[in-house]
Tab-separated table of C-alpha atoms and ligand atoms in Angstrom:
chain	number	residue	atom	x	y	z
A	1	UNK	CA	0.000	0.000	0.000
A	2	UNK	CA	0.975	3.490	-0.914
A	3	UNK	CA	-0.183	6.979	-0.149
A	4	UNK	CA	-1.526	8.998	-2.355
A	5	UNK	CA	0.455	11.834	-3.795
A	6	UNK	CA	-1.086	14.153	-2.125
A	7	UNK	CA	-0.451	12.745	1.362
A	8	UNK	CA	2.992	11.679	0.769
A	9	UNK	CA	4.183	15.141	1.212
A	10	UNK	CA	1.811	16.430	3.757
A	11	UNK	CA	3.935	17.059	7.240
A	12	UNK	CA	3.465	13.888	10.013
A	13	UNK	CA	2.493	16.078	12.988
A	14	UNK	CA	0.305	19.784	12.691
A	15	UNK	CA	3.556	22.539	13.034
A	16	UNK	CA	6.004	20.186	11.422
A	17	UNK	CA	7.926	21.774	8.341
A	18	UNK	CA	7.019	20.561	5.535
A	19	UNK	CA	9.038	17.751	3.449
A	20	UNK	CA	10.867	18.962	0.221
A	21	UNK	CA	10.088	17.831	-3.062
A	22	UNK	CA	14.059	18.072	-3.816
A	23	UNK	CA	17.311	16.912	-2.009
A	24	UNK	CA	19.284	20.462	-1.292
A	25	UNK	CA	22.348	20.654	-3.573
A	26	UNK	CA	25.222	19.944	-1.181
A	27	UNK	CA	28.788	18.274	-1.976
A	28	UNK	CA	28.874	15.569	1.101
A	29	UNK	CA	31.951	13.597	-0.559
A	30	UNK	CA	32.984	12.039	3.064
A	31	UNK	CA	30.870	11.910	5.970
A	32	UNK	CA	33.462	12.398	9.185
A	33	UNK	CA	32.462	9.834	11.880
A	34	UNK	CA	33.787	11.537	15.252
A	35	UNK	CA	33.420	9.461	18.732
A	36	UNK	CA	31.792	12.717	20.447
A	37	UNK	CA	32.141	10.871	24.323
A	38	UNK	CA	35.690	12.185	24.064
A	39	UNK	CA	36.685	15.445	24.586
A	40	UNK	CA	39.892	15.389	22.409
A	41	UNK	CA	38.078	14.176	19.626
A	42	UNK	CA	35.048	16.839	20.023
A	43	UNK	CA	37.987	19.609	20.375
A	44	UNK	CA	38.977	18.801	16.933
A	45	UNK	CA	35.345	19.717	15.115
A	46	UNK	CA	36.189	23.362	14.304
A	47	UNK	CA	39.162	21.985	12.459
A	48	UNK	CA	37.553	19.724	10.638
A	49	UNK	CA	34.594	21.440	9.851
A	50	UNK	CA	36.879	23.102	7.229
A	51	UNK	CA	38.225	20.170	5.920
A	52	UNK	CA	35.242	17.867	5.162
A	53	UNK	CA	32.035	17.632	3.750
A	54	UNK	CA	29.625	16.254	6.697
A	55	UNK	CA	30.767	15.704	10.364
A	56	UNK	CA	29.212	12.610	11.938
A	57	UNK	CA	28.522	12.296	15.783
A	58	UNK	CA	28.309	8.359	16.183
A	59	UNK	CA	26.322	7.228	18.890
A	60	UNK	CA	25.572	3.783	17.664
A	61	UNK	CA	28.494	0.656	17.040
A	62	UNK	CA	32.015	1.608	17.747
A	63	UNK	CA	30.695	3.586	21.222
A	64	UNK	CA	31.039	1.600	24.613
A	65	UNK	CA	27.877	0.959	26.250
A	66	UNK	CA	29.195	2.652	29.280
A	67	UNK	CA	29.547	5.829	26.989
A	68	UNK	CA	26.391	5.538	25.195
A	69	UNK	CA	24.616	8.315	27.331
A	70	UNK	CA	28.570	10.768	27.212
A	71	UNK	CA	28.414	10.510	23.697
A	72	UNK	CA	25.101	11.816	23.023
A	73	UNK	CA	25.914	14.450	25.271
A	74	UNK	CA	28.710	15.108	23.905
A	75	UNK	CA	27.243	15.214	20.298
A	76	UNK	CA	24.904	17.964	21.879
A	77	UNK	CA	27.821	19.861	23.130
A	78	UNK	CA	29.506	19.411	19.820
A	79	UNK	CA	26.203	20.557	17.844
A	80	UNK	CA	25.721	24.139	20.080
A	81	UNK	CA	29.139	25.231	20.724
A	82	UNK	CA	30.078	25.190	16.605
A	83	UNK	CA	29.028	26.997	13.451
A	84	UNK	CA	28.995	24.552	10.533
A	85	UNK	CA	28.241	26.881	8.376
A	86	UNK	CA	27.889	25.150	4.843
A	87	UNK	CA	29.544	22.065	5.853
A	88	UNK	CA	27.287	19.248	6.904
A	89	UNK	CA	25.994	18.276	10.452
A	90	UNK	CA	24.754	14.553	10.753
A	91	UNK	CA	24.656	12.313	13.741
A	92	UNK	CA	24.239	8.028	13.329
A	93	UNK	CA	21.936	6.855	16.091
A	94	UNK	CA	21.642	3.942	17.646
A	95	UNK	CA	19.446	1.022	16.036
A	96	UNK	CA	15.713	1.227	16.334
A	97	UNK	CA	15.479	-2.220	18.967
A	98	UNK	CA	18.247	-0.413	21.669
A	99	UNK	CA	17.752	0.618	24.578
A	100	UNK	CA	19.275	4.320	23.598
A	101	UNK	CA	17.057	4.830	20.544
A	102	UNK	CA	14.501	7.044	21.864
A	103	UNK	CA	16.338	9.090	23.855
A	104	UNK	CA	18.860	9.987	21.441
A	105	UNK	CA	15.889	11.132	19.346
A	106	UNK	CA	13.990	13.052	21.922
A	107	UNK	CA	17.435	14.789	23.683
A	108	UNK	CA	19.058	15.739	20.530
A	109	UNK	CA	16.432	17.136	18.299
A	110	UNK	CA	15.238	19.772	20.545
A	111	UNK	CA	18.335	20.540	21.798
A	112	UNK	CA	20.446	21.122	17.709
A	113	UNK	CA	17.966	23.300	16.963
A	114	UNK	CA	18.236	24.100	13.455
A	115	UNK	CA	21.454	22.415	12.969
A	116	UNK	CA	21.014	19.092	12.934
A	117	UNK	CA	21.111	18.200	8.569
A	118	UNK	CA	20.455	14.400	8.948
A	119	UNK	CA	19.800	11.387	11.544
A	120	UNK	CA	21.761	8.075	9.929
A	121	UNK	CA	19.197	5.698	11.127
A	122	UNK	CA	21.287	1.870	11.317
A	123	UNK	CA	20.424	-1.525	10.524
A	124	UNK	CA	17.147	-0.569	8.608
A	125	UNK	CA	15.066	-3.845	7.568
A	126	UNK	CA	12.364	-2.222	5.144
A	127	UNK	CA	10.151	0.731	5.150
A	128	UNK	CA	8.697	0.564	8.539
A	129	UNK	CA	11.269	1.603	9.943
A	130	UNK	CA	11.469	4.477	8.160
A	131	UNK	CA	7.867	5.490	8.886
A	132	UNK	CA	8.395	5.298	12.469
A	133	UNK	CA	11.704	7.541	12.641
A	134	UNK	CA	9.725	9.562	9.747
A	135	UNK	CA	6.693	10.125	12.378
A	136	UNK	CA	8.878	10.619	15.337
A	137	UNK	CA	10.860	13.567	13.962
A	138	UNK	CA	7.834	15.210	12.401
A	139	UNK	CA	6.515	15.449	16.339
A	140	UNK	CA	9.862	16.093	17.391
A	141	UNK	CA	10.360	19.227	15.019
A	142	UNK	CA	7.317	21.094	16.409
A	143	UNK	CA	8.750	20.563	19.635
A	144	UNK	CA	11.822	21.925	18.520
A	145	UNK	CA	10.920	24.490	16.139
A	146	UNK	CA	12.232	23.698	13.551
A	147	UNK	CA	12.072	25.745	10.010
A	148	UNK	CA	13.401	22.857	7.829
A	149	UNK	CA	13.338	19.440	7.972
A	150	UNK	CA	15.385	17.000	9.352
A	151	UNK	CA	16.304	13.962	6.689
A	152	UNK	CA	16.955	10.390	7.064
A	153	UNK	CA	20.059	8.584	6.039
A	154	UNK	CA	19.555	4.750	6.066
A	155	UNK	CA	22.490	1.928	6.306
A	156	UNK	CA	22.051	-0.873	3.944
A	157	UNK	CA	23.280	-3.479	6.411
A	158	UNK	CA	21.143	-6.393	6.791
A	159	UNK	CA	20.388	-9.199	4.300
A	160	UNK	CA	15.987	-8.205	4.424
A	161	UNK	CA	17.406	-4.752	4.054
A	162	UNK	CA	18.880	-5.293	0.741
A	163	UNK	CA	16.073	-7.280	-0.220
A	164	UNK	CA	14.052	-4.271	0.684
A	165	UNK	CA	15.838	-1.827	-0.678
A	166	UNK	CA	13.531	-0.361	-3.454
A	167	UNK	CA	10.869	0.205	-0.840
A	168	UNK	CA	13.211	1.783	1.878
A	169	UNK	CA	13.899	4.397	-1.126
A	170	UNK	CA	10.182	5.032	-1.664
A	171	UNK	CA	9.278	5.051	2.125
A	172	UNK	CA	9.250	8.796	2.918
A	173	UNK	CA	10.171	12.091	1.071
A	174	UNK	CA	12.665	12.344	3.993
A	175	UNK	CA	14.947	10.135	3.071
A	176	UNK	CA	18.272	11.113	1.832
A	177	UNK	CA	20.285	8.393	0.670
A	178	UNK	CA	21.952	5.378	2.112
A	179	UNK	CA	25.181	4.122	2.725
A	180	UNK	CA	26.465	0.097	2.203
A	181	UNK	CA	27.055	-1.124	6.042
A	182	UNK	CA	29.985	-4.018	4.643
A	183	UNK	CA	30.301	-5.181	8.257
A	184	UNK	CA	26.866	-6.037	9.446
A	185	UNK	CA	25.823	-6.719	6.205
A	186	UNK	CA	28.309	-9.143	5.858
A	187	UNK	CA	27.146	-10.630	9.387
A	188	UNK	CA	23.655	-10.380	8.192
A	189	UNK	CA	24.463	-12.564	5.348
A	190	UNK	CA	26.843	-15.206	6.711
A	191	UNK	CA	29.421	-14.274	4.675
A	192	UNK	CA	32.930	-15.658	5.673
A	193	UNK	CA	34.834	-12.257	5.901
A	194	UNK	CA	36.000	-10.692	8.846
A	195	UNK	CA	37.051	-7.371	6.667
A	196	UNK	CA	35.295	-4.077	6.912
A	197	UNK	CA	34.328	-3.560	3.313
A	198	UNK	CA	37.108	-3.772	0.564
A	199	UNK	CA	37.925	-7.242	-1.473
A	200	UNK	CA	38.803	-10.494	-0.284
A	201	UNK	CA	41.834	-12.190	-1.672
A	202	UNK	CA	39.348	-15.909	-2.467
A	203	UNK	CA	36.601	-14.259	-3.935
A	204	UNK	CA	37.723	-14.405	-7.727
A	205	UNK	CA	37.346	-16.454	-11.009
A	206	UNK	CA	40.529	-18.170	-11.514
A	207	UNK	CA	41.067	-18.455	-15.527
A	208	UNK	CA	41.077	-21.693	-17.453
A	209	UNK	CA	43.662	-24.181	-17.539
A	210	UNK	CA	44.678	-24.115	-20.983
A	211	UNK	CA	47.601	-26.305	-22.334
A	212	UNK	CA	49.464	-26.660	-19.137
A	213	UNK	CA	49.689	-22.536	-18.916
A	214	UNK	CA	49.962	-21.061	-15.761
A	215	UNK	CA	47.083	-20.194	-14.547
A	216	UNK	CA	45.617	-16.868	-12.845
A	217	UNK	CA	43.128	-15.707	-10.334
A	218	UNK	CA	41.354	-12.588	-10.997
A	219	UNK	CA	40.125	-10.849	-7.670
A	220	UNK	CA	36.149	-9.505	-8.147
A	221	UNK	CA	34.433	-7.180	-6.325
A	222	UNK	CA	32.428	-8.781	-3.112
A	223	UNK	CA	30.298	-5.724	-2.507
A	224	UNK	CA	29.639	-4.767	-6.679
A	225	UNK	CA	26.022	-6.684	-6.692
A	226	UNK	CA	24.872	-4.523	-3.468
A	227	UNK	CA	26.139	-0.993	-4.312
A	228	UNK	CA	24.833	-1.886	-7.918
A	229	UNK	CA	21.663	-2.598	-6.328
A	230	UNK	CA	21.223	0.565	-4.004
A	231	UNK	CA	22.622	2.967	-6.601
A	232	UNK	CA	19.717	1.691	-8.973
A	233	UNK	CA	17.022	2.348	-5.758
A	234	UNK	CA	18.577	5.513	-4.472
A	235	UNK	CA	18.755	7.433	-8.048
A	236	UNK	CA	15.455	5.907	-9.281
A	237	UNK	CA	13.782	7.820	-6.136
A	238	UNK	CA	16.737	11.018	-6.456
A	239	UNK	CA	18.355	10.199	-3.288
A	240	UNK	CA	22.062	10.092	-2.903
A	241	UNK	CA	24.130	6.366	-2.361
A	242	UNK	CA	27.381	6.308	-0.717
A	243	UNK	CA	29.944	3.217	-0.238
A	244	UNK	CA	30.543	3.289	3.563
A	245	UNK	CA	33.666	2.547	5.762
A	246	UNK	CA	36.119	1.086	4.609
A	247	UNK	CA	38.204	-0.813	7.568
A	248	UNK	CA	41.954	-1.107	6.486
A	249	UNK	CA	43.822	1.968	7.293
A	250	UNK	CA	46.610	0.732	6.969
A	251	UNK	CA	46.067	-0.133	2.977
A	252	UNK	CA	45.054	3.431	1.517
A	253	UNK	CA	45.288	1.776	-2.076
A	254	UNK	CA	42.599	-0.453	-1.649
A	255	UNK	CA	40.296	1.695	0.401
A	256	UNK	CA	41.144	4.332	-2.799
A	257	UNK	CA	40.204	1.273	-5.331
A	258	UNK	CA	37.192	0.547	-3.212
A	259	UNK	CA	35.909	4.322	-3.211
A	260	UNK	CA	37.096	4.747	-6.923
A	261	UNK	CA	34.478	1.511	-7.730
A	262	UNK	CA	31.643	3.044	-6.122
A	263	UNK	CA	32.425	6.423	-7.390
A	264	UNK	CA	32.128	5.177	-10.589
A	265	UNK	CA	28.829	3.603	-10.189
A	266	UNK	CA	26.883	6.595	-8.895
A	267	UNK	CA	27.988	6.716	-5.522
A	268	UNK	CA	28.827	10.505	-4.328
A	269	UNK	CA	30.805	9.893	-0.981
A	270	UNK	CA	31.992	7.327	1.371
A	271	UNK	CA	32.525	7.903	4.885
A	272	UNK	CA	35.862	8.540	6.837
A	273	UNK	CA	36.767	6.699	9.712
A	274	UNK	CA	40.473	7.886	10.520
A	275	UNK	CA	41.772	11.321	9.389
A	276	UNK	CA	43.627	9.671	6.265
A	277	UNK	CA	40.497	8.199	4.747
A	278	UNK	CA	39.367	12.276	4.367
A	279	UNK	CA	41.919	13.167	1.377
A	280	UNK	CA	41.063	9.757	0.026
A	281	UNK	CA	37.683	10.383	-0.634
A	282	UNK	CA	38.408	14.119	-1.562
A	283	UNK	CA	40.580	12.784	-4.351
A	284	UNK	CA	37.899	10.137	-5.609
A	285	UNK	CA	34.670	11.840	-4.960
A	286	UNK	CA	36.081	15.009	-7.274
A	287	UNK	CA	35.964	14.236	-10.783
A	288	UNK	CA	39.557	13.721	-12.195
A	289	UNK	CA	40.389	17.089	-13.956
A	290	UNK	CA	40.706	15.330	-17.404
A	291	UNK	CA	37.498	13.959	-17.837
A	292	UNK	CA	36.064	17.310	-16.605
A	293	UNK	CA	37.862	18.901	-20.198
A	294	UNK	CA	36.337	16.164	-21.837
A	295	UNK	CA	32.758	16.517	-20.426
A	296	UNK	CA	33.001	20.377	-20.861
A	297	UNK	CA	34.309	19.885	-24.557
A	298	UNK	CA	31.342	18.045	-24.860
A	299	UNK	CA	28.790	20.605	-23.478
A	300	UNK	CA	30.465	23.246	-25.701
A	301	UNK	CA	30.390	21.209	-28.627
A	302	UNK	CA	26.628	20.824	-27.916
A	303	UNK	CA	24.834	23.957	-26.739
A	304	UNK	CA	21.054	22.343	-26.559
A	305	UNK	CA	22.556	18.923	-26.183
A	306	UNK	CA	21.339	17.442	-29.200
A	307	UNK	CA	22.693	16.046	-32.059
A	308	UNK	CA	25.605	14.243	-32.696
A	309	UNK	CA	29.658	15.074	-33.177
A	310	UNK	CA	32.501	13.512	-32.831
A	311	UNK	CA	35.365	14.625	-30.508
A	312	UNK	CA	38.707	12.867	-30.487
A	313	UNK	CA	36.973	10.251	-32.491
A	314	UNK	CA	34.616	9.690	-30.003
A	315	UNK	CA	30.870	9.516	-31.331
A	316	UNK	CA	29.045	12.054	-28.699
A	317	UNK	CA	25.026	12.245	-28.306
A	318	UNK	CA	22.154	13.559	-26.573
A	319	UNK	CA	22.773	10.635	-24.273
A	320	UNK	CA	26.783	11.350	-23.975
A	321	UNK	CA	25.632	15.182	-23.077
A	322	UNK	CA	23.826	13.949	-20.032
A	323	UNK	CA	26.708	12.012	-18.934
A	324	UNK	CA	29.070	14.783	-19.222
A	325	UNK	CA	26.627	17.092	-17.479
A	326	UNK	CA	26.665	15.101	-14.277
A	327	UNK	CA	30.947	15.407	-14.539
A	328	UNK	CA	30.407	19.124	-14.593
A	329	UNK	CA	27.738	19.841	-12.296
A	330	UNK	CA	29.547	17.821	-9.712
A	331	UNK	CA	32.886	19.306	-10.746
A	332	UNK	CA	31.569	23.370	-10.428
A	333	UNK	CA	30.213	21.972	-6.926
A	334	UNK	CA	33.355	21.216	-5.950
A	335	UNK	CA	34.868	24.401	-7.242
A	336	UNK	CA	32.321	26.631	-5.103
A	337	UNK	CA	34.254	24.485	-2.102
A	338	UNK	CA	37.634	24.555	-3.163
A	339	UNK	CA	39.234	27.199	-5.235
A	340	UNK	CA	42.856	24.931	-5.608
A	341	UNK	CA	40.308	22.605	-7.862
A	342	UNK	CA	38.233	25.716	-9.437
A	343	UNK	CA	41.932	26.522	-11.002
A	344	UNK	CA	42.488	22.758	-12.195
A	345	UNK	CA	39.205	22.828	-12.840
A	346	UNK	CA	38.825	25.837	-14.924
A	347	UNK	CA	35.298	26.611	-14.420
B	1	LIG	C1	28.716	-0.103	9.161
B	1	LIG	O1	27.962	0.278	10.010
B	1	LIG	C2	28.950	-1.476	8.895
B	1	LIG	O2	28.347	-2.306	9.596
B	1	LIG	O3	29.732	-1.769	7.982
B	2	LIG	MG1	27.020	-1.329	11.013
């Protein structure tokens, strides 16, 4: 069952802002997960709320129990003593079955005010979850209020929530994208990794055995059929996929190659665990210069993007426009962030 247009948009609770139509245009290329129980860490926000694209106060896995209740604070404290300004202000609470749930809800809307950008909601199963959080934050935002509202980022992490996917997408004109969860998910599943996200060394096709040659095992992608499968929900509803964490630190190339894969298939940002991870995703989430000349040679070459030319040899179309529109789009976004790539850019 669906509701009808005309209700799908309607506020949950009388006061409540109402939902947009439209995701605001905003570069979030690496969400910054910060452990806000500790001070140290929370001292370090109004550096890096220059240097990345969404800071993260995680209350949910990777927080003690016994700092459950200092972290939330803490995210609190970290929400009213800063100015984000245009840079991103998110928070991942804990799963909808915990005992801390509510509370984070109900203590940390009213007291972000208008900050707060978006709740990462964990270990989502299908779209009743996202009602309820959907419902709660409508109420929530009176109390608060709030002018604009808050939007919900979901974790693909669990094997019904895959299977689900397409109908977590559609569940609420809240949502805002999701992001692959590789370690539950891979829980969820059975599968026989213990890696957070990345490749495994015996997932592969090994080629044939052809007159005695040697021979070779090609390494695929473990996570390819999932991000494949949430780019194709998020974008069919216009909400934005991202890849996730990536575990490793200390193998930059592969978390790179991981990012670069998802990049590639839609994704527009991956989150950042350790300080590192930040210029990793900065390089892969920015289009590569190049291919920015290329897409713009092809918008010039096309002014009402129809038609067909060649450039370089390469055949160019209305379709090929499109494609190089979403290179430059992303690209001047990134310029109105960074000047050093407006200049490489040239835009
Ligand atoms: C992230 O939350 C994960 O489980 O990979
Ligand atoms: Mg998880």
């Amino acid at each position: 069952m669906h509701k009808t247009p005309g209700a799908f948009f309607k506020p949950l609770a009388i006061g409540a802002p109402a939902p947009l139509r439209e995701l605001p245009t905003r570069l979030e290329r690496m969400i910054h997960f910060v452990p806000p129980h500790i001070e140290k860490m929370r001292a370090k926000v109004p550096d890096l709320i220059a240097k990345v694209d969404v800071v993260l106060g995680n209350l949910e896995d990777a927080i003690p129990v016994d700092s459950k209740i200092d972290a939330r604070r803490g995210f609190i404290q970290m929400a009213q003593e800063n100015d984000f300004g245009e840079t991103g202000l998110w928070t991942r609470v804990n799963c909808l079955n915990s005992p801390w749930f509510l509370d984070d809800l109900m203590e940390i809307v009213p007291a972000a005010g208008d900050k707060l950008d978006v709740v990462m909601l964990p270990k989502v199963e299908g779209p009743w979850d996202i009602h309820y959080l959907d419902q709660l934050l409508a109420q929530l935002e009176v109390k608060a209020g709030r002018t604009r509202p808050i939007l919900i980022h979901a974790i693909l992490e669990t094997a019904e929530g895959v299977k689900n996917v397409e109908a977590i997408a559609a569940a609420s004109p809240r949502m805002h994208g999701m992001s692959l969860g590789p370690a539950d998910l891979a829980a969820s599943r059975g599968m026989k990794t213990t890696r957070v996200g990345g490749g495994h060394p015996d997932y592969g096709v090994l080629s044939d055995a052809l007159n005695g040659q040697q021979r070779t095992a090609f390494q695929q992608d473990l996570w390819h059929y999932t991000v494949a499968k949430m780019v194709d929900a998020c974008l069919s509803h216009g909400l934005k996929p991202f890849y996730g964490p990536f575990g490793d630190f200390s193998d930059p190339e592969a978390c790179e190659s991981q990012f670069r894969n998802a990049f590639l298939m839609g994704c527009l940002g991956a989150w950042s665990l350790h300080p590192t991870q930040i210029e990793i995703a900065k390089r892969v989430f920015s289009p590569e210069p190049g291919e920015v000349a290329f897409a713009q040679k092809i918008l010039d070459a096309m002014p009402d993007g129809t038609g067909a030319v060649m450039i370089d040899g390469k055949m160019q179309d209305d379709a090929t426009w499109k494609q190089a529109k979403i290179i430059v789009d992303l690209a001047k976004l990134v310029a109105e962030k960074d000047s050093s790539l407006a200049e490489v850019y040239r835009l």
